[in-house]
Every structure is written in structure tokens, then in C-alpha cells.
GROMACS .gro file of C-alpha atoms in nm:
model
  349
    1MET     CA    1  -3.216   0.415  -0.990
    2GLU     CA    2  -2.985   0.281  -1.248
    3THR     CA    3  -2.603   0.320  -1.152
    4GLN     CA    4  -2.377   0.411  -1.458
    5ILE     CA    5  -2.026   0.245  -1.430
    6ARG     CA    6  -1.775   0.456  -1.623
    7ARG     CA    7  -1.414   0.318  -1.659
    8LEU     CA    8  -1.154   0.578  -1.690
    9ASP     CA    9  -0.773   0.591  -1.784
   10TYR     CA   10  -0.516   0.745  -1.595
   11ASP     CA   11  -0.300   0.807  -1.878
   12GLN     CA   12  -0.584   0.993  -2.054
   13ILE     CA   13  -0.858   1.094  -1.835
   14ASP     CA   14  -1.180   1.140  -2.033
   15GLU     CA   15  -1.292   1.501  -1.947
   16GLN     CA   16  -1.646   1.415  -2.077
   17ILE     CA   17  -1.694   1.136  -1.834
   18ILE     CA   18  -1.556   1.390  -1.543
   19GLU     CA   19  -1.786   1.646  -1.676
   20GLU     CA   20  -2.082   1.428  -1.637
   21ALA     CA   21  -1.997   1.324  -1.293
   22GLY     CA   22  -1.928   1.660  -1.178
   23THR     CA   23  -2.263   1.777  -1.328
   24ILE     CA   24  -2.453   1.477  -1.129
   25ILE     CA   25  -2.268   1.634  -0.798
   26GLN     CA   26  -2.388   1.996  -0.879
   27LYS     CA   27  -2.730   1.863  -0.909
   28GLY     CA   28  -2.731   1.698  -0.585
   29GLY     CA   29  -2.688   1.356  -0.658
   30LEU     CA   30  -2.417   1.076  -0.556
   31VAL     CA   31  -2.101   0.959  -0.746
   32ALA     CA   32  -1.849   0.703  -0.609
   33PHE     CA   33  -1.481   0.774  -0.723
   34PRO     CA   34  -1.121   0.637  -0.693
   35THR     CA   35  -0.873   0.780  -0.449
   36GLU     CA   36  -0.548   0.656  -0.362
   37THR     CA   37  -0.664   0.519  -0.027
   38VAL     CA   38  -1.000   0.380  -0.087
   39TYR     CA   39  -1.324   0.456  -0.307
   40GLY     CA   40  -1.496   0.739  -0.185
   41LEU     CA   41  -1.893   0.833  -0.212
   42GLY     CA   42  -1.914   1.155  -0.323
   43GLY     CA   43  -2.191   1.437  -0.267
   44ASP     CA   44  -2.182   1.820  -0.270
   45ALA     CA   45  -2.013   1.897   0.076
   46LEU     CA   46  -2.196   2.235   0.092
   47ASN     CA   47  -2.547   2.085   0.039
   48PRO     CA   48  -2.699   1.953   0.346
   49GLU     CA   49  -2.940   1.746   0.130
   50SER     CA   50  -2.644   1.553  -0.045
   51SER     CA   51  -2.489   1.468   0.265
   52LYS     CA   52  -2.837   1.320   0.387
   53LYS     CA   53  -2.835   1.133   0.084
   54ILE     CA   54  -2.486   0.987   0.137
   55TYR     CA   55  -2.583   0.867   0.474
   56ALA     CA   56  -2.904   0.698   0.363
   57ALA     CA   57  -2.723   0.530   0.066
   58LYS     CA   58  -2.454   0.382   0.329
   59GLY     CA   59  -2.717   0.321   0.599
   60ARG     CA   60  -2.490   0.519   0.806
   61PRO     CA   61  -2.540   0.710   1.134
   62SER     CA   62  -2.583   1.084   1.059
   63ASP     CA   63  -2.357   1.172   1.349
   64ASN     CA   64  -2.072   1.018   1.189
   65PRO     CA   65  -1.875   1.326   1.029
   66LEU     CA   66  -1.800   1.332   0.647
   67ILE     CA   67  -1.466   1.424   0.522
   68VAL     CA   68  -1.478   1.732   0.261
   69HIS     CA   69  -1.211   1.654  -0.020
   70ILE     CA   70  -1.058   1.962  -0.205
   71ALA     CA   71  -0.845   1.950  -0.518
   72GLU     CA   72  -0.683   2.323  -0.451
   73LYS     CA   73  -0.490   2.405  -0.120
   74GLN     CA   74  -0.651   2.747  -0.126
   75ASP     CA   75  -0.978   2.608  -0.097
   76LEU     CA   76  -0.930   2.495   0.264
   77TYR     CA   77  -0.934   2.872   0.376
   78ARG     CA   78  -1.295   2.909   0.237
   79ILE     CA   79  -1.435   2.618   0.470
   80ALA     CA   80  -1.179   2.658   0.786
   81ARG     CA   81  -1.203   2.944   1.006
   82GLU     CA   82  -0.826   2.921   1.133
   83VAL     CA   83  -0.542   2.710   1.000
   84PRO     CA   84  -0.267   2.635   1.251
   85GLU     CA   85   0.140   2.671   1.160
   86LYS     CA   86   0.170   2.330   1.201
   87ALA     CA   87  -0.128   2.231   0.968
   88GLU     CA   88   0.038   2.447   0.728
   89LYS     CA   89   0.372   2.234   0.778
   90LEU     CA   90   0.166   1.903   0.739
   91MET     CA   91   0.015   2.037   0.406
   92GLU     CA   92   0.349   2.107   0.266
   93ALA     CA   93   0.479   1.811   0.366
   94PHE     CA   94   0.189   1.565   0.261
   95TRP     CA   95  -0.085   1.733   0.062
   96PRO     CA   96  -0.214   1.600  -0.186
   97GLY     CA   97  -0.210   1.273  -0.025
   98PRO     CA   98  -0.361   1.044   0.250
   99LEU     CA   99  -0.391   1.281   0.529
  100THR     CA  100  -0.718   1.448   0.670
  101MET     CA  101  -0.694   1.718   0.896
  102ILE     CA  102  -0.982   1.861   1.139
  103PHE     CA  103  -1.027   2.239   1.163
  104TYR     CA  104  -1.294   2.460   1.303
  105LYS     CA  105  -1.529   2.511   1.034
  106LYS     CA  106  -1.692   2.827   0.857
  107GLU     CA  107  -2.073   2.853   0.821
  108LEU     CA  108  -2.028   2.773   0.457
  109VAL     CA  109  -2.018   2.417   0.555
  110PRO     CA  110  -2.370   2.279   0.664
  111GLU     CA  111  -2.377   2.078   0.980
  112ALA     CA  112  -2.528   1.794   0.802
  113THR     CA  113  -2.195   1.732   0.666
  114THR     CA  114  -2.002   1.756   0.989
  115GLY     CA  115  -2.235   1.544   1.195
  116GLY     CA  116  -2.367   1.818   1.392
  117LEU     CA  117  -2.006   1.927   1.492
  118ASP     CA  118  -1.845   2.292   1.451
  119THR     CA  119  -1.546   2.123   1.318
  120VAL     CA  120  -1.473   1.991   0.948
  121ALA     CA  121  -1.257   1.715   0.823
  122VAL     CA  122  -1.057   1.800   0.498
  123ARG     CA  123  -0.834   1.605   0.263
  124MET     CA  124  -0.662   1.668  -0.070
  125PRO     CA  125  -0.635   1.340  -0.241
  126SER     CA  126  -0.315   1.274  -0.466
  127ASP     CA  127  -0.538   1.073  -0.720
  128SER     CA  128  -0.535   1.235  -1.068
  129ILE     CA  129  -0.908   1.111  -1.122
  130ALA     CA  130  -1.020   1.230  -0.789
  131ALA     CA  131  -0.880   1.573  -0.838
  132ALA     CA  132  -1.041   1.627  -1.175
  133PHE     CA  133  -1.357   1.515  -1.042
  134ILE     CA  134  -1.369   1.730  -0.744
  135ARG     CA  135  -1.268   2.038  -0.953
  136ALA     CA  136  -1.585   1.935  -1.204
  137ALA     CA  137  -1.810   1.890  -0.906
  138GLY     CA  138  -1.774   2.252  -0.774
  139GLY     CA  139  -1.440   2.182  -0.540
  140PHE     CA  140  -1.597   2.037  -0.227
  141VAL     CA  141  -1.717   1.680  -0.227
  142ALA     CA  142  -1.788   1.533   0.081
  143ALA     CA  143  -1.702   1.138   0.075
  144PRO     CA  144  -1.690   0.876   0.329
  145SER     CA  145  -1.575   0.530   0.198
  146ALA     CA  146  -1.809   0.382  -0.085
  147ASN     CA  147  -1.952   0.081   0.101
  148VAL     CA  148  -2.253   0.001   0.308
  149SER     CA  149  -2.178   0.121   0.675
  150GLY     CA  150  -2.012  -0.112   0.861
  151ARG     CA  151  -1.885  -0.338   0.584
  152PRO     CA  152  -1.523  -0.340   0.461
  153SER     CA  153  -1.426  -0.038   0.263
  154THR     CA  154  -1.409  -0.055  -0.112
  155THR     CA  155  -1.077  -0.086  -0.291
  156THR     CA  156  -1.214  -0.145  -0.646
  157ALA     CA  157  -1.523  -0.047  -0.854
  158ALA     CA  158  -1.665  -0.399  -0.847
  159HIS     CA  159  -1.684  -0.357  -0.437
  160VAL     CA  160  -1.883  -0.024  -0.492
  161GLU     CA  161  -2.111  -0.188  -0.730
  162GLU     CA  162  -2.162  -0.489  -0.488
  163ASP     CA  163  -2.276  -0.249  -0.215
  164LEU     CA  164  -2.438   0.071  -0.369
  165SER     CA  165  -2.567  -0.032  -0.733
  166GLY     CA  166  -2.907   0.116  -0.752
  167ARG     CA  167  -2.851   0.362  -0.459
  168ILE     CA  168  -2.639   0.610  -0.634
  169GLU     CA  169  -2.598   0.764  -0.989
  170MET     CA  170  -2.264   0.686  -1.096
  171ILE     CA  171  -1.954   0.462  -1.018
  172LEU     CA  172  -1.610   0.609  -1.165
  173ASP     CA  173  -1.398   0.294  -1.226
  174GLY     CA  174  -1.008   0.378  -1.149
  175GLY     CA  175  -0.906   0.023  -1.119
  176GLN     CA  176  -0.732  -0.085  -0.766
  177ALA     CA  177  -0.682   0.170  -0.488
  178VAL     CA  178  -0.302   0.176  -0.457
  179ILE     CA  179  -0.284   0.212  -0.080
  180GLY     CA  180  -0.605   0.025   0.032
  181LEU     CA  181  -0.636   0.192   0.386
  182GLU     CA  182  -0.839   0.518   0.468
  183SER     CA  183  -0.644   0.819   0.531
  184THR     CA  184  -0.491   0.919   0.862
  185ILE     CA  185  -0.688   1.190   1.044
  186VAL     CA  186  -0.535   1.444   1.254
  187ASP     CA  187  -0.727   1.670   1.481
  188MET     CA  188  -0.581   2.026   1.440
  189THR     CA  189  -0.790   2.208   1.680
  190VAL     CA  190  -0.617   2.090   1.985
  191GLU     CA  191  -0.258   2.143   2.105
  192PRO     CA  192  -0.051   1.923   2.053
  193PRO     CA  193  -0.255   1.786   1.751
  194VAL     CA  194  -0.430   1.412   1.820
  195ILE     CA  195  -0.416   1.130   1.596
  196LEU     CA  196  -0.793   1.036   1.549
  197ARG     CA  197  -0.721   0.752   1.286
  198PRO     CA  198  -0.401   0.600   1.192
  199GLY     CA  199  -0.312   0.579   0.838
  200TYR     CA  200  -0.058   0.556   0.558
  201VAL     CA  201   0.099   0.876   0.679
  202THR     CA  202   0.237   0.742   1.044
  203LYS     CA  203   0.286   0.949   1.344
  204GLU     CA  204   0.667   0.943   1.305
  205LYS     CA  205   0.658   1.095   0.966
  206MET     CA  206   0.427   1.363   1.107
  207GLU     CA  207   0.640   1.415   1.413
  208GLU     CA  208   0.955   1.478   1.185
  209GLN     CA  209   0.752   1.795   1.046
  210ILE     CA  210   0.582   1.940   1.360
  211GLY     CA  211   0.716   1.758   1.678
  212PRO     CA  212   0.498   1.566   1.918
  213LEU     CA  213   0.152   1.439   1.848
  214GLU     CA  214  -0.080   1.249   2.078
  215VAL     CA  215  -0.293   0.942   1.970
  216ASP     CA  216  -0.659   0.923   2.083
  217LYS     CA  217  -0.735   0.661   2.339
  218ALA     CA  218  -1.052   0.534   2.118
  219ILE     CA  219  -0.807   0.414   1.835
  220ILE     CA  220  -0.687   0.132   2.075
  221ALA     CA  221  -0.977   0.110   2.305
  222PRO     CA  222  -1.346  -0.043   2.232
  223ASP     CA  223  -1.591   0.221   2.119
  224SER     CA  224  -1.713   0.455   2.386
  225GLY     CA  225  -2.046   0.676   2.399
  226VAL     CA  226  -1.842   0.989   2.274
  227LYS     CA  227  -1.970   1.170   2.003
  228PRO     CA  228  -1.734   1.076   1.721
  229LYS     CA  229  -1.523   1.375   1.598
  230ALA     CA  230  -1.389   1.185   1.291
  231PRO     CA  231  -1.524   0.876   1.068
  232GLY     CA  232  -1.444   0.546   1.191
  233MET     CA  233  -1.430   0.613   1.584
  234LYS     CA  234  -1.767   0.534   1.718
  235TYR     CA  235  -1.912   0.258   1.531
  236ARG     CA  236  -1.782  -0.102   1.424
  237HIS     CA  237  -1.647  -0.090   1.108
  238TYR     CA  238  -1.495  -0.287   0.822
  239ALA     CA  239  -1.651  -0.607   0.943
  240PRO     CA  240  -1.688  -0.901   0.723
  241ARG     CA  241  -2.003  -1.126   0.746
  242ALA     CA  242  -1.826  -1.396   0.920
  243ASP     CA  243  -1.712  -1.380   1.298
  244LEU     CA  244  -1.359  -1.237   1.301
  245MET     CA  245  -1.100  -1.268   1.583
  246ILE     CA  246  -0.727  -1.160   1.592
  247VAL     CA  247  -0.479  -1.403   1.724
  248GLU     CA  248  -0.174  -1.197   1.891
  249GLY     CA  249   0.157  -1.331   2.005
  250PRO     CA  250   0.479  -1.508   1.870
  251THR     CA  251   0.460  -1.663   1.517
  252GLU     CA  252   0.491  -1.994   1.632
  253ALA     CA  253   0.227  -1.977   1.904
  254VAL     CA  254  -0.022  -1.801   1.679
  255ILE     CA  255   0.002  -2.061   1.426
  256ALA     CA  256  -0.043  -2.347   1.680
  257GLU     CA  257  -0.353  -2.161   1.823
  258ILE     CA  258  -0.514  -2.076   1.506
  259SER     CA  259  -0.474  -2.416   1.396
  260ARG     CA  260  -0.629  -2.581   1.703
  261ARG     CA  261  -0.922  -2.333   1.693
  262VAL     CA  262  -0.974  -2.448   1.287
  263GLU     CA  263  -0.959  -2.785   1.402
  264ALA     CA  264  -1.215  -2.780   1.671
  265ASP     CA  265  -1.447  -2.572   1.451
  266ARG     CA  266  -1.426  -2.817   1.199
  267LYS     CA  267  -1.528  -3.099   1.460
  268GLU     CA  268  -1.835  -2.882   1.533
  269GLY     CA  269  -1.945  -2.889   1.166
  270LYS     CA  270  -1.783  -2.503   1.124
  271LYS     CA  271  -1.592  -2.389   0.826
  272ALA     CA  272  -1.308  -2.143   0.926
  273GLY     CA  273  -1.127  -1.869   0.735
  274ILE     CA  274  -0.756  -1.762   0.814
  275LEU     CA  275  -0.600  -1.438   0.733
  276ALA     CA  276  -0.213  -1.505   0.710
  277THR     CA  277   0.086  -1.393   0.517
  278ASP     CA  278   0.317  -1.550   0.242
  279GLU     CA  279   0.546  -1.668   0.515
  280THR     CA  280   0.278  -1.872   0.722
  281ALA     CA  281  -0.006  -1.946   0.481
  282GLY     CA  282   0.111  -2.291   0.387
  283ARG     CA  283   0.159  -2.388   0.735
  284TYR     CA  284  -0.215  -2.416   0.842
  285PRO     CA  285  -0.339  -2.776   0.750
  286GLU     CA  286  -0.687  -2.673   0.767
  287GLY     CA  287  -0.929  -2.394   0.672
  288LEU     CA  288  -0.964  -2.151   0.389
  289VAL     CA  289  -0.640  -1.943   0.407
  290LEU     CA  290  -0.603  -1.587   0.227
  291SER     CA  291  -0.249  -1.427   0.247
  292LEU     CA  292  -0.226  -1.063   0.258
  293GLY     CA  293   0.102  -1.064   0.109
  294GLN     CA  294   0.481  -1.073   0.243
  295ARG     CA  295   0.483  -0.953   0.621
  296LYS     CA  296   0.786  -0.721   0.506
  297HIS     CA  297   0.582  -0.548   0.254
  298GLU     CA  298   0.349  -0.362   0.466
  299GLU     CA  299   0.184  -0.161   0.196
  300GLU     CA  300   0.112  -0.480   0.031
  301ILE     CA  301  -0.079  -0.607   0.366
  302ALA     CA  302  -0.275  -0.284   0.368
  303MET     CA  303  -0.365  -0.281   0.001
  304HIS     CA  304  -0.517  -0.634   0.028
  305LEU     CA  305  -0.690  -0.616   0.384
  306PHE     CA  306  -1.029  -0.506   0.260
  307ASP     CA  307  -1.046  -0.709  -0.057
  308ALA     CA  308  -0.947  -1.023   0.148
  309LEU     CA  309  -1.225  -0.950   0.420
  310ARG     CA  310  -1.485  -0.929   0.116
  311GLN     CA  311  -1.344  -1.236  -0.052
  312PHE     CA  312  -1.445  -1.419   0.264
  313ASP     CA  313  -1.789  -1.294   0.236
  314GLU     CA  314  -1.800  -1.489  -0.089
  315THR     CA  315  -1.757  -1.825   0.076
  316ASP     CA  316  -1.937  -1.999   0.340
  317VAL     CA  317  -1.703  -1.980   0.621
  318ASP     CA  318  -1.833  -1.946   0.966
  319CYS     CA  319  -1.564  -1.749   1.134
  320ILE     CA  320  -1.240  -1.609   1.035
  321TYR     CA  321  -0.904  -1.603   1.225
  322SER     CA  322  -0.632  -1.339   1.148
  323GLU     CA  323  -0.276  -1.297   1.234
  324SER     CA  324  -0.172  -0.965   1.383
  325PHE     CA  325   0.030  -0.714   1.215
  326GLU     CA  326   0.161  -0.454   1.495
  327GLU     CA  327   0.534  -0.431   1.400
  328ALA     CA  328   0.542  -0.273   1.073
  329SER     CA  329   0.533   0.122   1.044
  330ILE     CA  330   0.160   0.127   0.917
  331GLY     CA  331   0.095  -0.162   1.148
  332PRO     CA  332  -0.130   0.046   1.392
  333ALA     CA  333  -0.335   0.134   1.093
  334ILE     CA  334  -0.369  -0.213   0.984
  335MET     CA  335  -0.443  -0.331   1.354
  336ASN     CA  336  -0.694  -0.037   1.385
  337ARG     CA  337  -0.887  -0.175   1.070
  338LEU     CA  338  -0.864  -0.509   1.210
  339LEU     CA  339  -0.968  -0.453   1.557
  340LYS     CA  340  -1.273  -0.241   1.418
  341ALA     CA  341  -1.384  -0.545   1.197
  342ALA     CA  342  -1.356  -0.778   1.490
  343GLY     CA  343  -1.537  -0.561   1.734
  344HIS     CA  344  -1.222  -0.573   1.953
  345LYS     CA  345  -1.203  -0.962   1.984
  346MET     CA  346  -0.844  -1.057   2.035
  347ILE     CA  347  -0.675  -1.377   2.173
  348HIS     CA  348  -0.344  -1.334   2.314
  349VAL     CA  349  -0.112  -1.635   2.311
   0.00000   0.00000   0.00000
């Protein structure tokens, strides 16, 4: 299969390209498209065969639910059995945007899309290319991140091409994703609602709208045998090819520990990579150092995380050490992705 790559300009979106992409979806094909979070791999959410194609293209386990993307708020009521008042408030505050909510599904949504569950995850992206594409595709696009399962999520069309070229019909190129981390996921079928995946929309922001929220223990604990209710809960995700380990503690102690380990690796003939920040990058005497940006600019760190992990894949490093990023307001989201990528391997100093 030859994969077409079509570049789109946000200032003047080419309607013909959008229509071509929408037609591919309606005919049962797959299209990767930009969103404000990461690139998505889109198929017809109401066609079980399309969902099966998504799982096959990604090499993704079929019990890992897909998110249904919509472009109109009223379309939620066509696929959700009930929409609680708290969900209405979150929609008012954060849709369109990087927030996914889980509802009990209507029969219209096949279980192939929901991983066999009676619930459906729904998001309304704010990206204008994504919105136009979803409308052209029929209004309901199932889309996980557009990467091979287990690898770092894709934040550029080049990342998508690297992973999925030859497996899908088209890639819509909208440039760099502006957030760089997948959406926050909240389960609205329970009371109080439960955060299943942290993201740009933080617990604090949501609690200002609806009061107390709980956080699923799977976010901070290693994977269990529980059937996942949302993407990214059960399987190792976001992993670079080299072994990744997170070092947590006071800044000086972290720099010293990483430097000691990099030197020891060199003596054993291993090459090490380091994920650092602008404030610390110049303080490591050895190793391939990549900075995620300034620590005080958490959005910058989030935007660059997956790209940095993929940059390491283009090198010959044998292992990677990362500083931790827990203090920022979206720090839990950043750390969630890092912990998944590292298989929960962390060193405390």
C-alpha cells in the first residue's frame, strides 16, 4: 500500500484534500491526522472492520479501547446512553480541547471500537484540521495515537511516516502538535469521576468546575491484569528502543547519580543518553544530552518529550537516563508517560 502525505495550511485548509481524506474513512480506510495533542490514526468509529484495521496497523492489542473523535457536541448524544451533569460542565469548560470522557455507549458504537467494553471514550479536538476531517469522514472517527504500539507517540507527520508508511492510505501533515501529550481521560460512569490518564487538562482545573475527582491507581502503579477501560492503562507505552530509567530526587543528587551511571556505562563500552532541561544540560560531562526545554515552561517539556525519545532511537545509545518532572501542574502527565516508557523503572536519590 502506498501512503499519500498531504501537507495542509491552517490559514487556508484545502477542502479538496480534506474531502479525499474523509472519503477514505467512509470507504473503510485509515488516515493519520494532526490534533492539538498528538497525531491520531483515524478510522470509521462505527465500522467494526475499520477498528480492526487500526489495531492491525498499530500492532495494538484489541482489548485496548479506541477514542471516538467528534466535531460537534450534539454528536455525543448519538453515541452515549447518558451524559451526567458533571460531564456537561466539563464539556462547557474544555471542549473542544484535550479532554476525553468515558460514557456508557449506545448500540451504534461497535464493541470492536471499545475493546469489548460497554463504555465509549469520546473527545472533541480543538485542532481545526482535525475538526474539518472528522466532519468529512462522517462525524465519528476512532483514533488512537498514530504510532506503532509501544513506541513514543507521534507529534509530527514525519514520525507517523516512520511508523506507518505502507500500512495506511493517507497522512495529513499539519506540522508540529502544539501540546505533545495525549488527552486527559476521565471516567464519567462513576461518582466521583475518575481520572484514568493525566494530561494537559489537570485535576485542579477540572475540580474547579465539578468538585472532587479521584485518580486511578493504575496511573502511578505498574500495569495490572485488569482489563483497561481507557487507552494506555495496561500495556507498556511510549518506549524508545534503548532501556530508559528515571532518576528522581534533589537536582544536585540527580545530576551526580546520572553522571556516575553514565561514566560506569562508558567503562563497560555502553553509550548513554540523558533527558535533561536547559538548566541542567550543560552540567553532564559525558553522554548524549537532549534538553526538553526550560523546567519552568512545562508546556515546552511536554511538547518535546516524545520527539526527544524518538531522537534517541536515531542514535546508537544503549540506555537513557531521564530527570524527573513531578513538580509542574502537568507534571503528573509528563511523569505518567515517562513511567510507561521506562516500564516503571525509577531510581530514588
